[in-house]
Coordinates of C-alpha atoms in Angstrom, one line a residue:
X1 CA -30.6 26.0 21.9
X2 CA -27.5 24.6 23.8
X3 CA -28.8 21.2 23.6
X4 CA -29.3 21.3 20.0
X5 CA -26.0 22.4 19.3
X6 CA -24.6 19.7 21.3
X7 CA -26.3 17.2 19.5
X8 CA -25.1 18.7 16.2
X9 CA -21.5 18.6 17.5
X10 CA -21.8 15.0 18.5
X11 CA -23.4 13.9 15.1
X12 CA -20.5 15.7 13.4
X13 CA -17.9 14.1 15.5
X14 CA -19.4 10.6 15.2
X15 CA -19.7 11.0 11.4
X16 CA -16.5 13.0 10.7
X17 CA -14.9 10.3 8.9
X18 CA -17.9 9.9 6.6
X19 CA -18.1 13.6 5.9
X20 CA -14.4 13.9 5.3
X21 CA -14.5 10.8 2.9
X22 CA -17.2 12.4 1.1
X23 CA -15.4 15.8 0.6
X24 CA -12.4 13.7 -0.8
X25 CA -14.6 12.1 -3.5
X26 CA -15.9 15.7 -4.4
X27 CA -12.2 16.8 -4.7
X28 CA -11.5 13.9 -6.7
X29 CA -14.7 14.6 -9.0
X30 CA -13.2 17.9 -9.7
X31 CA -10.1 16.5 -10.6
X32 CA -11.4 14.7 -13.6
X33 CA -13.1 17.6 -15.1
X34 CA -10.3 20.1 -14.5
X35 CA -7.5 18.0 -15.6
X36 CA -9.6 16.9 -19.0
X37 CA -10.0 20.6 -19.2
X38 CA -6.4 21.5 -19.2
X39 CA -5.5 18.6 -21.7
X40 CA -7.7 19.6 -24.2
X41 CA -6.2 23.0 -23.8
X42 CA -2.9 21.4 -24.9
X43 CA -1.5 20.4 -21.2
X44 CA 0.7 17.5 -22.0
X45 CA -0.4 14.5 -19.1
X46 CA 3.3 13.8 -18.8
X47 CA 4.1 17.4 -18.1
X48 CA 1.0 17.6 -15.9
X49 CA 2.4 14.6 -13.7
X50 CA 5.8 16.1 -13.4
X51 CA 4.6 19.4 -12.1
X52 CA 2.0 18.3 -10.0
X53 CA 4.2 16.4 -7.9
X54 CA 6.8 19.1 -7.7
X55 CA 3.9 21.3 -6.0
X56 CA 3.2 18.4 -3.8
X57 CA 6.8 17.9 -2.7
X58 CA 7.1 21.6 -1.8
X59 CA 3.9 21.6 0.1
X60 CA 4.7 17.8 2.1
X61 CA 8.2 18.5 2.8
X62 CA 8.2 21.1 5.5
X63 CA 5.3 19.1 7.5
X64 CA 7.2 15.9 7.1
X65 CA 10.5 17.4 8.2
X66 CA 9.0 19.1 11.5
X67 CA 6.4 16.8 12.2
X68 CA 8.1 13.5 12.0
X69 CA 11.4 14.6 12.8
X70 CA 11.7 11.8 15.6
X71 CA 9.3 9.2 14.0
X72 CA 11.2 9.0 10.6
X73 CA 13.5 6.1 10.5
X74 CA 17.2 6.2 9.1
X75 CA 17.1 6.3 5.0
X76 CA 19.6 3.1 3.9
X77 CA 20.3 2.4 0.6
X78 CA 18.0 -0.7 0.2
X79 CA 14.9 1.3 1.7
X80 CA 15.8 4.2 -0.9
X81 CA 15.6 1.6 -3.9
X82 CA 12.3 0.5 -2.4
X83 CA 11.0 4.0 -2.1
X84 CA 12.1 4.4 -5.9
X85 CA 10.2 1.3 -6.9
X86 CA 7.2 2.5 -4.7
X87 CA 7.3 5.8 -6.2
X88 CA 7.4 4.1 -9.7
X89 CA 4.7 2.1 -9.0
X90 CA 2.4 4.7 -7.3
X91 CA 3.4 7.8 -8.9
X92 CA 5.4 7.8 -12.5
X93 CA 4.3 4.9 -14.4
X94 CA 0.7 4.5 -12.8
X95 CA -0.2 8.1 -12.9
X96 CA 1.2 8.8 -16.5
X97 CA -0.8 5.9 -17.8
X98 CA -3.9 7.0 -16.0
X99 CA -4.0 10.4 -17.0
X100 CA -3.2 9.8 -20.5
X101 CA -5.9 7.4 -20.8
X102 CA -8.1 10.3 -20.0
X103 CA -7.2 12.0 -23.4
X104 CA -8.5 8.9 -25.3
X105 CA -11.7 8.2 -23.1
X106 CA -13.9 10.1 -20.7
X107 CA -13.9 11.2 -17.1
X108 CA -16.9 8.7 -16.5
X109 CA -15.0 5.6 -18.0
X110 CA -11.8 6.5 -16.3
X111 CA -13.9 7.0 -12.6
X112 CA -15.7 3.6 -13.1
X113 CA -12.5 1.9 -13.7
X114 CA -10.9 3.1 -10.4
X115 CA -13.7 0.8 -8.7
X116 CA -11.9 -2.3 -9.9
X117 CA -8.8 -1.5 -8.0
X118 CA -10.0 -3.4 -4.8
X119 CA -10.7 -6.5 -6.8
X120 CA -7.3 -6.4 -8.4
X121 CA -5.7 -5.9 -5.4
X122 CA -7.4 -8.8 -4.0
X123 CA -6.6 -11.0 -6.7
X124 CA -2.8 -10.2 -6.7
X125 CA -2.7 -10.4 -2.6
X126 CA -4.1 -14.0 -3.1
X127 CA -1.4 -14.9 -5.6
X128 CA 0.9 -13.4 -3.4
X129 CA -0.3 -15.6 -0.8
X130 CA -0.7 -12.3 1.4
X131 CA -4.9 -12.8 1.6
X132 CA -6.6 -16.3 2.7
X133 CA -9.8 -17.2 0.7
X134 CA -12.0 -19.5 2.3
X135 CA -14.2 -20.5 -0.5
X136 CA -16.5 -22.5 2.1
X137 CA -17.4 -19.5 3.9
X138 CA -20.3 -16.8 2.8
X139 CA -17.5 -14.1 3.0
X140 CA -15.1 -16.0 1.0
X141 CA -17.9 -16.6 -1.9
X142 CA -18.8 -13.2 -1.6
X143 CA -15.1 -11.9 -2.4
X144 CA -14.6 -14.6 -5.0
X145 CA -17.9 -13.8 -6.9
X146 CA -17.1 -10.1 -6.5
X147 CA -13.7 -10.2 -8.0
X148 CA -15.2 -12.1 -11.1
X149 CA -18.2 -9.8 -11.2
X150 CA -15.9 -6.5 -11.2
X151 CA -13.6 -8.4 -14.0
X152 CA -16.7 -8.9 -16.3
X153 CA -17.7 -5.3 -15.6
X154 CA -14.5 -4.1 -16.7
X155 CA -14.4 -6.3 -19.9
X156 CA -18.0 -4.5 -20.9
X157 CA -16.5 -1.1 -20.4
X158 CA -13.5 -2.0 -22.4
X159 CA -14.8 -3.7 -25.2
X160 CA -18.3 -2.4 -25.6
X161 CA -18.6 1.3 -26.0
X162 CA -22.3 1.3 -27.0
X163 CA -24.5 4.1 -28.2
X164 CA -24.0 7.4 -26.8
X165 CA -27.1 8.8 -24.6
X166 CA -29.0 11.6 -25.6
X167 CA -28.6 14.9 -24.3
X168 CA -31.6 16.4 -23.1
X169 CA -30.3 20.1 -23.4
X170 CA -27.1 22.0 -23.9
X171 CA -24.1 21.9 -21.4
X172 CA -24.2 24.5 -18.4
X173 CA -20.6 24.9 -18.3
X174 CA -18.4 24.5 -21.4
X175 CA -14.8 23.5 -20.3
X176 CA -13.7 21.6 -23.3
X177 CA -11.4 22.4 -26.0
X178 CA -10.6 20.0 -28.8
X179 CA -11.4 16.7 -27.4
X180 CA -9.1 14.1 -28.5
X181 CA -11.1 11.0 -27.9
X182 CA -9.6 9.1 -31.0
X183 CA -9.0 5.7 -29.6
X184 CA -11.3 4.4 -27.1
X185 CA -9.6 0.8 -26.9
X186 CA -6.1 2.5 -26.6
X187 CA -7.3 4.4 -23.6
X188 CA -9.3 1.5 -22.0
X189 CA -6.1 -0.6 -22.1
X190 CA -4.0 2.4 -20.6
X191 CA -6.5 2.5 -17.6
X192 CA -6.6 -1.2 -17.2
X193 CA -2.9 -1.2 -16.9
X194 CA -2.7 1.8 -14.7
X195 CA -5.2 0.2 -12.0
X196 CA -3.1 -3.0 -12.2
X197 CA 0.2 -1.3 -11.1
X198 CA -1.9 0.9 -8.7
X199 CA -3.2 -2.4 -7.0
X200 CA 0.8 -3.5 -6.7
X201 CA 1.5 0.0 -5.2
X202 CA -0.9 -0.6 -2.2
X203 CA 0.3 -4.1 -1.5
X204 CA 3.7 -2.8 -1.6
X205 CA 2.9 0.3 0.3
X206 CA 1.6 -1.3 3.1
X207 CA 4.8 -3.5 3.3
X208 CA 6.9 -0.3 3.2
X209 CA 5.1 1.5 5.9
X210 CA 6.3 -1.4 8.0
X211 CA 9.7 -0.5 7.7
X212 CA 9.0 3.3 7.2
X213 CA 6.2 4.3 9.3
X214 CA 6.4 7.8 8.8
X215 CA 3.3 8.7 6.5
X216 CA 4.1 12.3 5.7
X217 CA 7.7 11.8 5.0
X218 CA 6.9 8.6 2.8
X219 CA 4.5 10.8 0.8
X220 CA 6.9 13.4 0.3
X221 CA 9.6 10.9 -0.9
X222 CA 7.0 9.5 -3.5
X223 CA 6.3 12.7 -4.6
X224 CA 9.8 13.9 -5.0
X225 CA 11.3 10.5 -6.5
X226 CA 8.2 10.3 -8.9
X227 CA 8.6 13.8 -10.2
X228 CA 12.2 13.1 -11.1
X229 CA 11.2 9.8 -12.7
X230 CA 8.5 11.3 -14.6
X231 CA 10.6 14.4 -15.6
X232 CA 13.0 11.9 -17.3
X233 CA 10.4 9.9 -18.9
X234 CA 8.6 13.2 -20.3
X235 CA 12.0 14.5 -21.6
X236 CA 12.3 11.2 -23.7
X237 CA 8.6 11.4 -25.0
X238 CA 8.3 15.2 -25.4
X239 CA 11.0 17.0 -27.1
X240 CA 9.0 20.2 -27.5
X241 CA 10.2 22.9 -25.0
X242 CA 7.1 24.8 -25.5
X243 CA 5.2 22.2 -23.9
X244 CA 6.9 22.7 -20.4
X245 CA 5.8 26.4 -20.5
X246 CA 2.6 26.9 -18.3
X247 CA 0.7 30.4 -18.3
X248 CA -2.0 31.8 -16.0
X249 CA -4.7 29.9 -17.4
X250 CA -6.5 26.3 -16.6
X251 CA -3.1 24.6 -17.1
X252 CA -1.5 26.5 -14.0
X253 CA -4.8 25.9 -12.0
X254 CA -5.1 22.4 -12.7
X255 CA -1.5 21.6 -11.5
X256 CA -1.9 23.5 -8.3
X257 CA -5.3 22.4 -7.5
X258 CA -3.8 18.5 -8.0
X259 CA -0.6 19.3 -6.5
X260 CA -2.0 21.0 -3.5
X261 CA -5.5 19.4 -2.9
X262 CA -5.3 15.7 -4.3
X263 CA -1.5 15.0 -3.6
X264 CA -1.5 16.8 -0.3
X265 CA -4.6 17.3 1.5
X266 CA -6.6 14.5 0.3
X267 CA -3.6 12.0 0.9
X268 CA -3.5 13.3 4.2
X269 CA -7.3 12.9 5.2
X270 CA -7.1 9.4 3.4
X271 CA -4.5 8.5 5.9
X272 CA -6.3 9.8 8.8
X273 CA -9.6 7.9 7.9
X274 CA -7.4 4.6 7.4
X275 CA -6.1 4.8 10.7
X276 CA -9.4 5.5 12.3
X277 CA -11.7 3.3 10.2
X278 CA -9.7 1.1 8.1
X279 CA -8.6 0.9 4.4
X280 CA -11.9 -0.9 3.9
X281 CA -14.1 2.1 4.9
X282 CA -12.0 4.4 2.9
X283 CA -12.4 2.1 -0.5
X284 CA -16.2 2.0 -0.1
X285 CA -16.4 5.7 -1.1
X286 CA -15.0 5.4 -4.4
X287 CA -18.4 4.7 -6.3
X288 CA -19.6 8.0 -4.7
X289 CA -17.2 9.6 -7.0
X290 CA -17.9 7.7 -10.2
X291 CA -22.0 8.7 -9.7
X292 CA -20.6 12.4 -9.1
X293 CA -18.5 12.1 -12.4
X294 CA -21.3 10.6 -14.2
X295 CA -23.9 13.0 -13.5
X296 CA -21.9 16.4 -13.9
X297 CA -20.4 14.9 -17.1
X298 CA -23.8 14.2 -18.5
X299 CA -26.4 17.2 -17.1
X300 CA -23.6 19.9 -16.6
X301 CA -20.7 19.7 -18.7
X302 CA -22.5 17.8 -21.7
X303 CA -20.2 14.9 -21.6
X304 CA -21.3 11.9 -23.8
X305 CA -22.4 9.1 -21.6
X306 CA -22.1 5.7 -23.4
X307 CA -24.1 2.5 -22.6
X308 CA -21.1 0.6 -22.1
X309 CA -19.9 2.6 -19.4
X310 CA -23.2 2.7 -17.9
X311 CA -23.8 -1.2 -17.9
X312 CA -20.2 -1.7 -17.0
X313 CA -20.0 0.8 -14.1
X314 CA -22.8 -0.6 -12.6
X315 CA -21.5 -4.3 -12.8
X316 CA -18.2 -3.0 -11.2
X317 CA -19.7 -1.3 -8.4
X318 CA -21.9 -4.3 -7.7
X319 CA -19.0 -6.7 -7.7
X320 CA -16.9 -3.9 -5.4
X321 CA -19.2 -4.0 -2.8
X322 CA -19.6 -7.8 -2.8
X323 CA -15.9 -7.9 -2.3
X324 CA -15.9 -5.3 0.4
X325 CA -18.6 -7.1 2.3
X326 CA -16.7 -10.0 2.4
X327 CA -13.5 -8.3 3.6
X328 CA -15.4 -6.6 6.5
X329 CA -16.6 -9.9 7.5
X330 CA -13.1 -10.9 7.8
X331 CA -12.0 -8.0 9.8
X332 CA -15.0 -8.6 12.2
X333 CA -14.1 -12.3 12.4
X334 CA -10.5 -11.2 13.3
X335 CA -11.8 -8.6 15.9
X336 CA -13.9 -11.1 17.7
X337 CA -10.8 -13.6 17.7
X338 CA -8.6 -11.0 19.2
X339 CA -11.3 -10.1 21.6
X340 CA -11.7 -13.8 22.9
X341 CA -7.9 -14.3 23.0
X342 CA -7.9 -11.4 25.0
X343 CA -10.6 -12.4 27.7
X344 CA -9.1 -15.9 27.8
X345 CA -5.7 -14.5 28.9
X346 CA -7.1 -12.2 31.2
X347 CA -8.9 -15.1 32.5
X348 CA -5.8 -17.1 32.8
X349 CA -3.8 -14.3 34.7
X350 CA -7.0 -14.3 37.3
X351 CA -7.0 -17.6 37.6
X352 CA -3.3 -17.6 38.3
X353 CA -3.7 -14.9 40.9
X354 CA -6.4 -17.0 42.8
X355 CA -4.4 -20.1 42.9
X356 CA -1.5 -18.0 44.8
X357 CA -4.1 -16.9 47.2
X358 CA -5.4 -20.3 47.7
X359 CA -5.8 -22.4 51.0
X360 CA -3.1 -24.7 50.4
X361 CA -0.7 -21.9 49.9
X362 CA -1.9 -20.1 52.8
X363 CA -1.5 -23.3 54.7
X364 CA 2.1 -23.8 53.5
X365 CA 2.8 -20.2 54.6
X366 CA 1.3 -20.7 58.0
X367 CA 4.1 -22.3 60.0
X368 CA 6.7 -19.7 58.5
X369 CA 4.2 -16.9 59.6
X370 CA 3.8 -18.8 63.1
X371 CA 7.9 -19.1 63.4
X372 CA 8.2 -15.3 62.9
X373 CA 5.7 -14.8 65.4
X374 CA 7.8 -17.0 68.1

């Protein structure tokens, strides 16, 4: 019995990051449906973003204050302005467009489009000369082809809606109110725009973390500033005070769930997995959410599944894994180069030590020793 438990614990420890990232994708899958249900019950997407990040701020600040008190660098004016731009790209602008698009499309479509962020980030990084593309190597070809394939998939999902797939039975769970899917093209444009700004945010985040390496504090600052920016934007576009009133219904649970679980717990898990396994490992789990959303939307919630979303989603996932394969090979090459450099430096030090103990050196020191003996 004991060896069996030891084996189970060892297996769980070995695949801890895999299990955690699977849980993360399950959390995001629930998010799509609970937010769509709250939107269809009348919750304004912009009000939702504001409240969600206020909840996240209240959750993250105590942990950031006590756990990163010595790690947190001094906040200068230039750094604060950088955090404002980072919050605009990662919270207020991106998420407002992203969740507004959910009103006009479907959870399956939105979840599929998230898979394009890796390819878009790669393109932007090349344009900014932050990424090197060796088109003569297999990994370079994989990244280039994968990026093009992903863009083809995005184009298919955006321009071709296609016929709705036939449902084989009634929905097991009814969470929808009055669906507003009135403009597929409008929703598609909003989703693509949010993925582009999201990609820019990933690149800028990596730069900011070098100057502000306190991850919890950075998350708390982005939540606070993003909530303030979203509140100002919402005040301009939503003039009805009733839109800000939240009762004890699906609207409140949607805000609490997304603020505590998605903007709090999940962000922490992703940061840990990124530190342990790298960003490529974390990104590879995104298609799992797409598959779970599609299955739940079709079989459980009775969501219409369109042919264009299926075809485009499959194409995007194929392109994504080509890009990730190329990125993974790049990281392996860098690791081998670092190991070779480390070994070479170690040999150089050994040779230096050997030369200091060589016979010639000993011969030079013998007269001194004999003189000291006399």
